[in-house]
Amino acid sequence: MGKMIGQRVVRLIATLLAVTFLTFLLTALLPGDPVNAILPPDAPRDQATVDRIRAEFNLDDPLLVRYGSWLANAVTGDLGKSYITDQQVTEAIKQRIPITFELTALAAFFALLLAVPVGILGAYREGRFADKSSSAMVQVGLSVPPFIVGIFLIWLFTVKTSFLGLPSTGWNRITTDGLWENLRTAVLPAFALSLAPLAYFSRLLRSDMVGTLKEDFVLSARAKGLKNRYILGRHALRPSSLSLVTIVGIQLGILLSGTVVIEQIFALPGLGSRLLNAIYQRDIVMIQGITVFIATMYVLINTAVDFIYLAIDPRIRKR
Amino acid sequence: MESRGTVGRVDRKILVVEDLKTHFKLPAGMVKAVDGVSFDLKQGQTLGVVGESGSGKTVLSRTIMRLTLGNNVHTSGRVSFEDRDILSLSNKEMQKIWGLEMAMVFQDPMTSLNPVVKIGRQVTEHVRKHLNVSKSEAKATALQLLKGVRIPEAEARFNAYPHQLSGGMRQRVSIAIALACGPKILFADEPTTALDVTVQHQILNLLNLQQQERHMAMILVTHDLGVVAGRTNDIAVMYAGKIVEKAPTWMLFSRVQHPYTEALLRSIPRTNQKNHTRLSAIAGRPPDLINPPQGCKFSPRCPYAQDKCREEEPTLQAAQSDEHQFACWYPVGTPENKEAFEKNLAAQLPQTLAFAEGKVVDESVIDNAVALSGGGS
């Protein structure tokens, strides 16, 4: 167990090094001169100014040196300063991340909340009406892109009806407006985001569960006179959820970086829209910082998933 | 042996099975896995159900327990368990019988225990449900049971997961689970097939001991006649979904009537045989249950098969005693049987020649066979 934690930590650090370096490399390889982005559009672009800017931002140093100094700062929590707005990257992340986190968590929560019963039901009634109709609905969820769902939800809840009085755009902060106001703005975008993961989760759980239900231990649980509901929940769900947990981890990462479109539609000031802006403005330091942050979250989530495996399946603990 | 467990008591019939049929509808056709089986079982008695893989013995026990799954299963006939018509009960009603009155020990303890649930909960969960006892009472019962099935350090095992136990230990746990609520009838479906030979005897003895102590009825399903030899009151031999011979255990072994039973007996390796004696196998394969052979289903593999066997299916009939029934036109040990064998040898029927090589029939017949087959090896 202790050895395993050690291994995971080493792997975590190695992954983070690779991720940060690749991110650094990518932005350095992008065509176009960052100097152009740093200078205001109407500023003179004579050699002296360009050289001054290059020196100021250390753009002339070799890549590895720049990476080294960036990394040294990053370790202390300093991800640099935007070329354009002069804002600290960590400051920007701090400002934007609560929205993205909340959307991600809420979307994953919605998805799991629906996917687990749908998956179990589909497996339990394999090949019957409940299975076929739920998998047809899931298919629809998979094939409709989230932005369509978002637009549809806005139309349905704010244009067509004023059900629950949900706002179509904007964001209320939990800290200033309270939980209820906050949830009112979060629920529609989170729901729009949850459909695709919901589809993945329920399909995956269903197919794993179909396999589990054919296991001898399910038959022996039946032969003990246990109720179906108990067998499904207490005996079949856990052994069927290993790949679900894996996919939940991956989906959390995708959601973290994938809220951009939904943030645009619902006019939410999340991390995604900040990243998008940075890309438009060629704000390399900002792009780097946010990417590294998201990648770090991704790796952390997947490390957490590894530990959840241990909780689910005692057979893995032995190794 | 035949009076074991019944001394001084008149036992009532606990289970009556009449003309039970279980058919599976597959795209290729109807599989008649169990095809008209009848028997009854008294309290405290053990019935051995013996047959090869595919003879329908597992499906039989699962049908009686109503554990056959799927909507392609067609069951008919009657199963009466303590005067309740099992086949007409709803699943909800069965849930009150399963584990409490009827229990099953499965073949493979590696797969029949849930790998992610602690032993303790697997032994206690149905006890708590059926007997409505508290967690601590259930635990006390379970610990006693685990000790009863000779699990060392039961207290520690209670919090272990199945993978931390050996195969034999796991089967002991399965037995403890099955016995936990004190069932009236126990189905043991090849309980030792997946275990080491050294452990097999321990497990079988344990089952026997518990069965006698509790005066419980037991159906012991196996492919190994050696397993049931000293441990059952009666034996039913199954072939292609039907009982082909049924008798009190001692009677079956001393007066074999059906050629299939005889073949099963011959396939048990014996220690008094010379080294390197070839293992006597039954020629051919178990029949296709979708398109079974005409007439007697064993006829394509039977060393004594005659035209009549291939045309007309024999039904169960009584031998010298009513307790002993068999379904064969040329039962073993009769002059007709001997005549049929010699006729088949002369015709060089492959299964008859193979049977003769098994060297259980008397020497003169074999000599004769060798002569007829042109000198032999």
XYZ file of C-alpha atoms in Angstrom:
696
model
C 0.000 0.000 0.000
C 2.667 2.488 1.057
C 4.829 1.390 -1.824
C 1.954 1.940 -4.172
C 1.338 5.478 -2.926
C 5.037 6.199 -3.430
C 4.870 4.876 -6.978
C 1.836 6.988 -7.739
C 3.485 10.148 -6.429
C 6.603 9.550 -8.517
C 4.425 8.961 -11.542
C 2.436 12.086 -10.794
C 5.557 14.259 -10.709
C 6.952 12.714 -13.891
C 3.665 13.288 -15.691
C 3.483 16.898 -14.553
C 7.034 17.563 -15.757
C 6.212 16.107 -19.149
C 2.957 18.045 -19.382
C 4.468 21.382 -18.443
C 7.378 20.931 -20.805
C 5.150 19.975 -23.719
C 2.888 22.942 -23.043
C 5.903 25.197 -22.923
C 7.237 23.707 -26.123
C 3.939 24.050 -27.964
C 3.569 27.741 -27.257
C 7.194 28.335 -28.286
C 6.588 26.506 -31.529
C 3.455 28.432 -32.428
C 3.949 30.618 -35.481
C 3.999 34.368 -35.016
C 6.121 36.506 -32.763
C 4.818 37.114 -29.256
C 6.320 40.574 -29.504
C 3.568 41.428 -31.938
C 0.998 40.428 -29.387
C 2.671 42.249 -26.552
C 2.897 45.551 -28.393
C -0.323 47.501 -28.786
C -1.567 47.414 -32.401
C -0.724 51.071 -33.081
C 2.705 51.060 -31.401
C 5.804 51.525 -33.582
C 7.559 48.275 -34.361
C 11.147 49.424 -34.773
C 14.040 47.160 -33.955
C 14.905 48.929 -30.703
C 11.418 48.483 -29.259
C 11.286 44.834 -30.307
C 14.689 44.178 -28.744
C 13.646 45.939 -25.553
C 10.510 43.808 -25.283
C 12.456 40.630 -26.032
C 14.910 41.461 -23.278
C 12.154 42.424 -20.867
C 10.324 39.122 -21.273
C 13.513 37.053 -21.649
C 12.380 35.903 -25.064
C 15.969 35.652 -26.297
C 17.037 32.955 -23.842
C 17.211 29.375 -25.067
C 14.008 27.370 -24.602
C 15.362 25.160 -21.827
C 16.552 28.121 -19.806
C 13.180 29.758 -20.138
C 11.452 26.545 -19.154
C 13.754 26.179 -16.170
C 13.055 29.634 -14.824
C 9.336 29.290 -15.548
C 9.297 25.959 -13.707
C 11.206 27.383 -10.754
C 8.581 30.104 -10.449
C 5.681 27.716 -11.069
C 6.755 25.511 -8.167
C 6.396 28.497 -5.862
C 2.911 29.134 -7.261
C 3.903 31.908 -9.644
C 2.748 31.113 -13.167
C 3.871 34.443 -14.584
C 2.105 37.567 -15.702
C 0.000 38.141 -18.782
C 1.839 40.030 -21.534
C -1.296 41.866 -22.371
C -3.299 42.621 -19.262
C -0.438 42.511 -16.807
C -2.626 40.230 -14.681
C -1.021 37.446 -12.665
C -1.978 34.081 -14.230
C -2.717 32.558 -10.818
C -4.928 35.549 -10.107
C -6.894 34.953 -13.297
C -7.252 31.256 -12.499
C -8.368 31.992 -8.963
C -10.977 34.375 -10.289
C -12.366 32.066 -12.942
C -11.948 28.558 -11.572
C -14.867 28.424 -9.099
C -17.322 28.652 -11.975
C -15.619 25.976 -14.032
C -15.189 23.709 -11.023
C -18.794 24.074 -10.064
C -20.032 23.437 -13.595
C -17.817 20.379 -13.900
C -18.784 18.950 -10.547
C -22.457 19.630 -11.050
C -22.448 18.173 -14.565
C -20.661 15.034 -13.380
C -23.073 14.784 -10.471
C -26.135 15.051 -12.737
C -24.616 12.558 -15.118
C -23.888 10.003 -12.394
C -27.189 10.580 -10.658
C -29.032 9.540 -13.792
C -26.509 7.160 -15.320
C -26.286 4.759 -12.380
C -30.004 3.919 -12.215
C -30.327 3.951 -16.006
C -27.306 1.669 -16.384
C -28.510 -0.724 -13.704
C -32.012 -0.797 -15.133
C -30.717 -1.418 -18.648
C -28.623 -4.349 -17.445
C -31.341 -5.771 -15.224
C -33.909 -5.638 -18.021
C -31.409 -6.553 -20.706
C -33.030 -6.735 -24.118
C -36.430 -5.703 -22.811
C -38.345 -2.489 -23.308
C -36.734 -0.525 -20.459
C -33.280 -1.390 -21.755
C -34.011 -0.600 -25.369
C -35.810 2.669 -24.694
C -33.158 3.909 -22.283
C -30.349 3.056 -24.654
C -32.200 4.849 -27.458
C -32.444 7.964 -25.305
C -28.797 7.645 -24.401
C -27.990 7.445 -28.080
C -29.732 10.782 -28.599
C -27.794 12.255 -25.681
C -24.567 11.089 -27.278
C -25.278 12.466 -30.698
C -26.586 15.934 -29.841
C -23.726 18.382 -29.184
C -23.913 20.244 -25.857
C -24.263 23.677 -27.448
C -27.485 22.598 -29.170
C -28.743 21.309 -25.840
C -27.714 24.604 -24.234
C -29.527 26.693 -26.797
C -32.556 24.435 -26.546
C -32.600 24.752 -22.766
C -32.385 28.534 -22.957
C -35.249 28.549 -25.438
C -37.333 26.164 -23.324
C -36.811 27.704 -19.910
C -36.454 31.383 -20.616
C -38.064 32.091 -23.969
C -40.918 29.607 -24.116
C -41.713 29.305 -20.435
C -40.449 30.992 -17.342
C -40.511 27.772 -15.406
C -38.613 28.158 -12.107
C -37.609 31.606 -13.341
C -34.265 30.320 -14.490
C -32.037 32.987 -16.035
C -30.679 32.330 -19.495
C -27.274 33.855 -18.986
C -24.940 35.139 -16.332
C -23.597 33.775 -13.097
C -24.410 34.429 -9.473
C -21.558 33.785 -7.120
C -22.253 31.497 -4.225
C -20.217 33.771 -1.979
C -22.172 36.929 -2.699
C -25.608 35.718 -3.810
C -26.076 32.550 -1.801
C -26.471 28.920 -2.793
C -29.927 29.105 -4.296
C -29.201 32.048 -6.573
C -25.969 30.387 -7.537
C -27.662 27.099 -8.413
C -30.272 28.912 -10.495
C -27.593 30.122 -12.821
C -25.611 26.894 -12.747
C -28.274 24.279 -13.315
C -28.986 24.807 -17.011
C -25.375 24.928 -18.239
C -24.463 22.025 -15.977
C -27.344 19.983 -17.320
C -26.354 20.777 -20.902
C -22.840 19.635 -20.096
C -24.007 16.466 -18.361
C -25.775 14.821 -21.284
C -22.729 13.454 -23.091
C -21.081 12.064 -19.940
C -24.453 10.702 -18.862
C -24.603 8.750 -22.082
C -21.071 7.381 -21.692
C -21.544 6.511 -18.044
C -24.835 4.704 -18.437
C -23.739 2.702 -21.464
C -20.530 1.668 -19.802
C -22.194 0.717 -16.541
C -24.902 -1.170 -18.383
C -22.488 -3.293 -20.389
C -20.258 -4.050 -17.387
C -23.289 -4.827 -15.299
C -24.706 -7.198 -17.914
C -21.481 -9.156 -17.526
C -21.597 -9.047 -13.744
C -25.195 -10.241 -13.622
C -24.118 -13.412 -15.423
C -21.554 -14.154 -12.721
C -22.036 -17.099 -10.413
C -21.960 -14.918 -7.336
C -25.096 -13.126 -8.507
C -26.836 -16.469 -8.922
C -25.668 -17.526 -5.491
C -26.961 -14.244 -4.063
C -30.316 -15.051 -5.647
C -30.181 -18.544 -4.190
C -29.813 -16.943 -0.776
C -33.196 -15.288 -1.190
C -31.873 -11.744 -1.295
C -34.075 -9.118 -2.916
C -33.296 -8.077 -6.474
C -32.751 -4.484 -5.492
C -30.278 -5.522 -2.811
C -28.427 -7.833 -5.191
C -28.144 -5.120 -7.829
C -27.039 -2.431 -5.398
C -24.883 -4.352 -2.954
C -23.508 -7.228 -4.982
C -23.445 -6.247 -8.628
C -22.828 -2.508 -8.691
C -19.387 -2.397 -7.138
C -17.710 -5.042 -9.285
C -19.300 -3.388 -12.335
C -18.073 0.109 -11.614
C -14.311 -0.095 -12.196
C -14.400 1.126 -15.767
C -17.107 3.616 -14.861
C -14.769 5.197 -12.322
C -12.036 5.390 -14.954
C -14.315 7.131 -17.398
C -15.657 9.486 -14.741
C -12.062 10.577 -14.103
C -11.398 11.138 -17.785
C -14.710 12.936 -18.255
C -13.974 15.259 -15.333
C -10.798 16.299 -17.111
C -12.633 16.782 -20.380
C -15.329 18.810 -18.639
C -12.758 21.039 -16.937
C -11.286 22.067 -20.242
C -14.424 21.579 -22.269
C -16.784 24.061 -20.705
C -15.672 26.762 -23.193
C -18.615 26.471 -25.555
C -21.199 26.296 -22.800
C -19.586 29.237 -21.033
C -19.950 31.227 -24.233
C -23.583 30.316 -24.735
C -24.572 31.057 -21.165
C -22.189 34.042 -20.923
C -20.384 32.605 -17.937
C -17.041 34.062 -16.866
C -15.354 30.665 -16.462
C -11.824 29.495 -17.005
C -12.644 28.238 -20.483
C -13.647 31.624 -21.803
C -10.513 33.133 -20.249
C -8.396 30.554 -22.046
C -10.196 31.246 -25.298
C -9.496 34.966 -24.956
C -5.853 34.264 -24.217
C -5.613 32.199 -27.373
C -7.172 34.998 -29.465
C -4.737 37.477 -27.990
C -1.723 35.160 -28.265
C -1.263 35.697 -24.550
C 1.278 32.921 -24.279
C 1.945 33.132 -20.556
C -1.775 32.941 -19.851
C -2.286 29.996 -22.233
C 0.597 28.168 -20.617
C -0.590 28.823 -17.117
C -4.165 27.761 -17.665
C -3.178 24.699 -19.687
C -0.730 23.588 -17.033
C -3.369 24.128 -14.395
C -5.966 22.053 -16.233
C -3.433 19.356 -17.005
C -2.444 19.225 -13.355
C -6.051 18.848 -12.307
C -6.444 16.109 -14.889
C -3.466 14.183 -13.582
C -4.574 14.660 -9.983
C -8.055 13.370 -10.777
C -6.627 10.296 -12.423
C -4.379 9.642 -9.478
C -7.455 9.889 -7.277
C -9.154 7.353 -9.566
C -6.319 4.902 -8.943
C -6.988 5.147 -5.253
C -10.719 4.735 -5.733
C -9.953 1.408 -7.446
C -8.397 0.277 -4.214
C -11.540 1.129 -2.336
C -13.723 -0.692 -4.842
C -11.811 -3.875 -5.422
C -9.954 -5.450 -2.514
C -8.091 -7.743 -4.903
C -6.081 -4.795 -6.231
C -4.928 -3.816 -2.734
C -2.831 -6.930 -2.500
C -0.493 -5.942 -5.321
C -25.722 -47.978 4.731
C -29.262 -47.712 3.402
C -30.698 -47.186 6.832
C -28.431 -44.285 7.691
C -30.122 -41.325 9.293
C -33.502 -42.974 9.336
C -33.246 -45.181 12.378
C -36.393 -45.083 14.439
C -38.086 -42.436 12.367
C -40.600 -42.481 9.620
C -39.604 -39.723 7.311
C -42.061 -37.924 5.151
C -41.445 -36.957 1.585
C -40.072 -33.458 1.493
C -39.704 -33.166 -2.251
C -41.758 -34.731 -5.023
C -40.767 -34.163 -8.626
C -43.121 -35.331 -11.353
C -42.459 -35.390 -15.074
C -40.287 -32.288 -14.838
C -39.221 -30.804 -18.156
C -36.934 -27.843 -18.756
C -36.513 -26.818 -22.358
C -34.425 -23.944 -23.650
C -35.490 -22.288 -26.844
C -32.417 -21.459 -28.906
C -32.204 -20.172 -32.469
C -30.953 -23.626 -33.489
C -33.953 -25.353 -31.904
C -35.313 -26.600 -28.621
C -32.756 -27.925 -26.143
C -34.422 -30.520 -23.966
C -32.055 -30.213 -21.026
C -34.398 -31.944 -18.607
C -36.972 -34.128 -20.282
C -39.440 -35.823 -18.001
C -37.755 -36.493 -14.670
C -39.633 -37.885 -11.675
C -38.372 -38.774 -8.220
C -39.064 -38.070 -4.609
C -36.888 -37.379 -1.631
C -37.533 -37.962 2.053
C -36.421 -35.768 4.876
C -32.896 -36.572 5.986
C -32.106 -38.534 2.841
C -29.487 -37.919 0.213
C -30.006 -38.401 -3.482
C -27.034 -38.548 -5.814
C -27.677 -37.289 -9.327
C -24.976 -38.612 -11.614
C -24.208 -37.995 -15.257
C -21.733 -36.551 -17.723
C -21.538 -32.872 -18.570
C -24.624 -31.979 -20.541
C -26.757 -34.727 -19.078
C -29.039 -32.125 -17.524
C -28.165 -32.695 -13.879
C -27.288 -29.083 -13.109
C -30.324 -27.763 -14.953
C -32.433 -30.269 -13.020
C -31.289 -29.002 -9.638
C -31.621 -25.384 -10.713
C -35.100 -25.989 -12.058
C -36.233 -27.581 -8.831
C -34.889 -24.541 -7.025
C -36.450 -22.254 -9.649
C -33.092 -20.657 -10.394
C -33.159 -21.047 -14.164
C -32.953 -17.596 -15.654
C -34.003 -16.137 -18.965
C -37.208 -15.848 -20.878
C -36.321 -18.671 -23.267
C -36.808 -21.304 -20.582
C -39.922 -23.465 -20.701
C -40.620 -25.536 -17.643
C -43.419 -28.023 -17.166
C -44.288 -30.800 -14.763
C -44.605 -30.543 -11.023
C -42.239 -29.833 -8.167
C -43.819 -30.176 -4.790
C -41.728 -29.010 -1.883
C -43.446 -29.598 1.446
C -46.770 -29.597 -0.389
C -46.065 -26.275 -2.087
C -46.151 -26.168 -5.856
C -42.782 -24.569 -6.473
C -43.241 -23.971 -10.180
C -46.339 -21.846 -9.624
C -44.858 -19.579 -6.962
C -43.925 -15.998 -7.751
C -40.349 -14.775 -7.481
C -41.287 -12.854 -4.348
C -42.573 -16.028 -2.731
C -39.459 -17.894 -3.849
C -37.292 -15.248 -2.200
C -38.761 -16.383 1.111
C -37.832 -19.980 0.368
C -34.396 -19.460 -1.164
C -31.683 -19.494 1.425
C -34.150 -20.214 4.197
C -35.674 -23.548 3.222
C -33.771 -24.441 0.076
C -30.104 -23.684 -0.312
C -27.442 -24.444 -2.867
C -23.715 -25.004 -2.794
C -22.276 -24.159 -6.190
C -19.574 -25.888 -8.142
C -16.861 -23.273 -8.162
C -16.149 -21.377 -4.943
C -13.795 -19.135 -6.924
C -16.746 -17.572 -8.709
C -19.718 -18.177 -6.453
C -18.513 -15.817 -3.733
C -18.590 -12.104 -4.421
C -14.952 -10.969 -4.705
C -15.618 -7.463 -3.374
C -17.774 -8.351 -0.385
C -16.283 -9.470 2.917
C -16.871 -13.073 3.972
C -18.706 -11.873 7.063
C -21.384 -10.073 5.167
C -21.792 -12.888 2.685
C -22.426 -15.317 5.524
C -24.768 -13.034 7.465
C -26.786 -10.983 4.976
C -29.435 -13.624 4.274
C -29.506 -14.673 7.920
C -30.426 -11.137 8.847
C -33.065 -10.988 6.146
C -34.702 -14.370 6.730
C -34.423 -14.753 10.476
C -34.783 -11.060 11.208
C -31.946 -10.961 13.712
C -29.631 -8.157 14.720
C -26.207 -7.660 13.224
C -24.429 -9.015 16.290
C -26.693 -12.054 16.581
C -26.125 -12.807 12.908
C -22.404 -12.482 13.444
C -22.487 -14.883 16.384
C -24.411 -17.403 14.266
C -22.010 -16.944 11.389
C -18.926 -17.439 13.542
C -20.416 -20.620 14.924
C -21.139 -21.799 11.396
C -17.639 -20.977 10.179
C -16.232 -22.953 13.085
C -18.719 -25.714 12.296
C -17.346 -26.047 8.777
C -13.818 -26.162 10.251
C -12.562 -22.773 9.244
C -9.598 -21.928 11.443
C -9.496 -18.435 12.939
C -13.097 -17.819 11.994
C -12.997 -14.436 13.708
C -10.222 -13.224 11.421
C -11.771 -14.783 8.312
C -14.957 -12.910 9.031
C -13.317 -9.704 7.855
C -11.409 -11.290 4.983
C -12.250 -11.132 1.316
C -12.721 -14.332 -0.692
C -9.396 -13.958 -2.548
C -7.564 -14.209 0.748
C -8.826 -17.773 1.219
C -7.850 -21.024 -0.486
C -10.283 -22.887 -2.722
C -11.159 -25.432 -0.060
C -11.712 -22.699 2.507
C -13.940 -20.821 0.101
C -16.059 -23.909 -0.482
C -16.365 -24.278 3.291
C -17.571 -20.690 3.391
C -20.095 -21.484 0.646
C -21.316 -24.423 2.667
C -21.591 -22.233 5.760
C -23.608 -19.734 3.710
C -25.924 -22.456 2.450
C -26.421 -23.910 5.920
C -26.761 -20.563 7.676
C -30.552 -20.459 7.883
C -30.949 -24.184 8.487
C -32.448 -25.188 5.129
C -34.665 -28.251 4.808
C -33.046 -29.266 1.564
C -29.562 -28.630 0.277
C -28.541 -28.821 -3.364
C -24.852 -29.466 -3.822
C -23.999 -28.976 -7.487
C -20.651 -30.647 -8.095
C -19.380 -29.159 -4.844
C -15.905 -30.631 -5.176
C -15.241 -30.601 -8.903
C -13.241 -27.384 -8.776
C -11.168 -28.459 -5.787
C -7.957 -30.393 -5.222
C -8.421 -34.109 -4.809
C -7.057 -33.944 -1.269
C -9.666 -31.375 -0.303
C -12.528 -33.153 -2.057
C -12.950 -35.789 0.617
C -12.878 -33.275 3.432
C -15.595 -31.203 1.797
C -17.766 -34.226 1.016
C -17.384 -35.553 4.544
C -18.268 -32.140 5.884
C -21.407 -32.029 3.756
C -22.363 -35.495 4.916
C -21.775 -34.697 8.529
C -23.834 -31.530 8.399
C -26.575 -33.293 6.481
C -26.827 -35.987 9.150
C -26.583 -33.616 12.090
C -29.336 -31.443 10.723
C -31.401 -34.308 9.341
C -31.587 -32.332 6.151
C -32.438 -33.630 2.704
C -29.654 -33.303 0.172
C -29.297 -33.617 -3.565
C -25.702 -34.225 -4.490
C -25.053 -33.597 -8.156
C -21.857 -35.031 -9.579
C -20.289 -36.629 -12.606
C -18.299 -38.950 -10.397
C -19.928 -42.159 -9.205
C -17.026 -42.496 -6.794
C -18.193 -39.362 -5.007
C -21.694 -40.622 -4.347
C -20.725 -44.210 -3.553
C -20.665 -44.103 0.233
C -22.548 -40.896 0.727
C -26.032 -41.195 -0.690
C -29.148 -43.197 0.053
C -30.259 -43.264 -3.554
C -28.722 -42.593 -6.899
C -30.341 -41.346 -10.079
C -28.248 -41.685 -13.205
C -29.105 -39.107 -15.842
C -28.474 -39.246 -19.540
C -29.676 -36.685 -22.099
C -32.135 -35.071 -19.715
C -33.706 -38.307 -18.497
C -33.172 -40.609 -15.563
C -31.977 -43.889 -17.056
C -31.424 -45.769 -13.827
C -32.477 -45.135 -10.273
C -31.871 -47.269 -7.216
C -30.765 -47.314 -3.606
C -27.022 -46.769 -3.702
C -25.919 -50.251 -2.604
C -28.320 -51.869 -5.036
C -27.125 -49.785 -7.949
C -23.514 -50.731 -7.366
C -24.202 -54.416 -6.906
C -26.806 -54.901 -9.626
C -26.079 -52.462 -12.412
C -28.786 -52.662 -15.057
C -28.180 -49.819 -17.472
C -25.208 -49.921 -19.853
C -24.593 -46.221 -19.246
C -24.278 -46.765 -15.489
C -21.963 -49.647 -16.214
C -19.867 -47.430 -18.454
C -19.694 -44.723 -15.767
C -18.566 -47.315 -13.235
C -15.889 -48.600 -15.561
C -14.541 -45.108 -16.093
C -13.580 -44.724 -12.426
C -9.828 -45.380 -12.284
C -8.974 -48.142 -9.835
C -5.875 -48.474 -7.719
C -5.849 -52.246 -8.035
C -5.359 -52.056 -11.772
C -1.930 -52.604 -13.261
C 0.167 -49.488 -13.875
C -0.400 -47.851 -17.250
C -3.769 -49.508 -17.650
C -5.558 -47.454 -20.192
C -8.308 -45.299 -18.680
C -11.612 -46.653 -19.811
C -13.607 -43.879 -21.421
C -17.111 -43.923 -22.793
C -17.004 -43.990 -26.572
C -18.456 -41.049 -28.434
C -19.801 -37.796 -27.080
C -22.869 -36.839 -25.063
C -25.795 -36.498 -27.444
C -26.892 -33.341 -29.181
C -29.866 -32.239 -27.108
C -31.420 -30.285 -29.970
C -31.499 -33.260 -32.345
C -31.191 -36.260 -30.053
C -30.748 -39.699 -31.579
C -33.837 -41.760 -32.294
C -34.831 -44.494 -29.895
C -32.655 -44.914 -26.833
C -30.495 -41.786 -26.582
C -27.518 -43.827 -25.430
C -27.770 -46.257 -28.347
C -25.091 -44.592 -30.555
C -22.544 -45.116 -27.764
C -23.868 -48.311 -26.266
C -21.829 -51.488 -26.777
C -25.028 -53.560 -26.652
C -27.221 -51.460 -28.940
C -29.522 -53.408 -31.253
C -31.976 -52.276 -33.924
C -34.732 -52.089 -31.365
C -32.700 -49.632 -29.299
C -32.272 -47.365 -32.282
C -35.984 -47.370 -33.050
C -37.853 -47.426 -29.804
C -37.035 -45.544 -26.613
C -37.234 -47.683 -23.472
C -39.085 -46.308 -20.445
C -38.253 -46.775 -16.792
C -39.208 -50.221 -15.529
C -38.683 -52.007 -12.266
C -35.867 -54.539 -11.855
C -36.102 -57.274 -9.202
C -37.325 -54.703 -6.718
C -39.573 -51.692 -7.211
C -36.919 -49.451 -5.752
C -34.616 -50.212 -8.644
C -35.683 -48.822 -11.987
C -33.938 -48.648 -15.297
C -34.676 -47.834 -18.930
C -33.046 -50.386 -21.213
C -34.067 -53.142 -23.617
C -30.955 -55.218 -22.969
C -30.092 -54.670 -19.307
C -26.598 -55.572 -18.101
C -26.200 -59.087 -16.761
C -29.043 -60.671 -18.701
C -28.599 -63.356 -21.362
C -30.123 -60.953 -23.905
C -27.436 -58.464 -23.046
C -24.663 -61.000 -23.515
C -26.107 -62.101 -26.800
C -26.352 -58.512 -27.991
C -22.738 -57.886 -27.030
C -21.436 -60.892 -28.923
C -23.487 -59.973 -31.920
C -22.052 -56.451 -31.898
C -18.528 -57.766 -31.443
C -18.965 -59.991 -34.428
C -20.195 -56.992 -36.405
C -17.133 -55.078 -35.128
C -19.197 -52.185 -33.852
C -16.583 -49.600 -32.821
C -18.022 -48.801 -29.380
C -18.308 -52.517 -28.650
C -14.680 -53.120 -29.583
C -13.619 -50.164 -27.470
C -15.647 -51.507 -24.599
C -14.072 -54.930 -24.945
C -10.606 -53.381 -24.708
C -11.598 -52.083 -21.284
C -11.173 -55.711 -20.111
C -13.906 -55.935 -17.570
C -15.902 -58.509 -19.479
C -14.587 -62.027 -19.143
C -11.438 -63.055 -20.924
C -12.972 -65.512 -23.339
C -15.127 -62.796 -24.858
C -12.112 -60.593 -25.378
C -10.096 -63.394 -26.901
C -12.999 -63.993 -29.155
C -13.102 -60.313 -30.066
C -9.394 -60.201 -30.838
C -9.742 -63.261 -33.028
C -12.677 -61.726 -34.824
C -11.001 -58.401 -35.398
C -8.153 -60.154 -37.164
C -5.436 -60.809 -34.591
C -5.376 -57.419 -32.874
C -2.263 -55.607 -31.706
